[in-house]
XYZ file of C-alpha atoms in Angstrom:
68
model
C 0.260 -31.948 5.233
C 0.180 -29.602 2.268
C 3.074 -30.986 0.659
C 4.454 -34.684 -0.182
C 7.399 -36.546 0.998
C 8.865 -39.897 0.498
C 8.859 -42.027 3.179
C 12.707 -42.027 3.252
C 12.996 -38.278 2.977
C 14.038 -36.536 6.506
C 12.133 -33.360 7.049
C 13.482 -31.639 10.203
C 10.979 -29.761 12.546
C 11.139 -25.961 12.164
C 11.499 -26.086 8.336
C 8.859 -24.404 6.374
C 7.597 -26.109 3.222
C 4.885 -24.510 0.829
C 2.074 -26.254 -0.657
C 2.439 -28.736 -3.549
C 6.226 -29.367 -3.033
C 7.284 -33.034 -3.332
C 10.234 -34.221 -1.816
C 11.748 -37.635 -2.903
C 13.896 -40.461 -1.710
C 16.888 -39.670 1.002
C 16.202 -35.876 0.532
C 17.064 -33.748 3.715
C 15.356 -30.670 4.437
C 16.811 -29.013 7.781
C 15.552 -26.887 10.538
C 15.380 -23.115 9.420
C 15.094 -23.802 5.647
C 12.386 -22.085 4.008
C 10.860 -23.477 0.567
C 8.332 -21.938 -1.518
C 5.216 -23.777 -3.172
C 5.031 -26.270 -6.024
C 9.043 -27.331 -5.881
C 10.417 -30.651 -6.581
C 13.491 -31.957 -4.698
C 15.030 -34.873 -5.817
C 16.453 -37.728 -4.755
C 19.306 -37.535 -2.387
C 19.150 -33.637 -2.107
C 19.744 -31.459 1.210
C 18.802 -27.951 1.802
C 20.479 -26.433 4.693
C 18.885 -24.244 7.243
C 18.580 -20.589 6.541
C 18.485 -21.233 3.143
C 15.099 -19.746 1.205
C 14.139 -21.375 -2.259
C 11.352 -19.721 -4.050
C 8.199 -21.087 -5.523
C 8.147 -23.319 -8.801
C 11.973 -24.243 -8.410
C 13.299 -27.913 -9.354
C 16.478 -29.107 -7.794
C 18.057 -32.237 -9.459
C 19.151 -35.467 -7.658
C 22.365 -35.352 -5.332
C 22.365 -31.559 -4.976
C 22.964 -29.903 -1.580
C 21.829 -26.173 -1.025
C 23.760 -24.253 1.718
C 23.553 -20.851 3.190
C 26.002 -18.248 2.841
């Protein structure tokens, strides 16, 4: 695994996560989400399927990112 995730984080099968990315407490990365390298996703974040996040992005706690 080339990324780090907290044991409470939910990473759905089919999510693409770049090297060096860190995913914290209770985050949810949905099937079909694409996340670049060296990103940080804070506590309680959610990334919906079909969303594309570039590299070096920091998403603060309690943020949900949807498509459309």
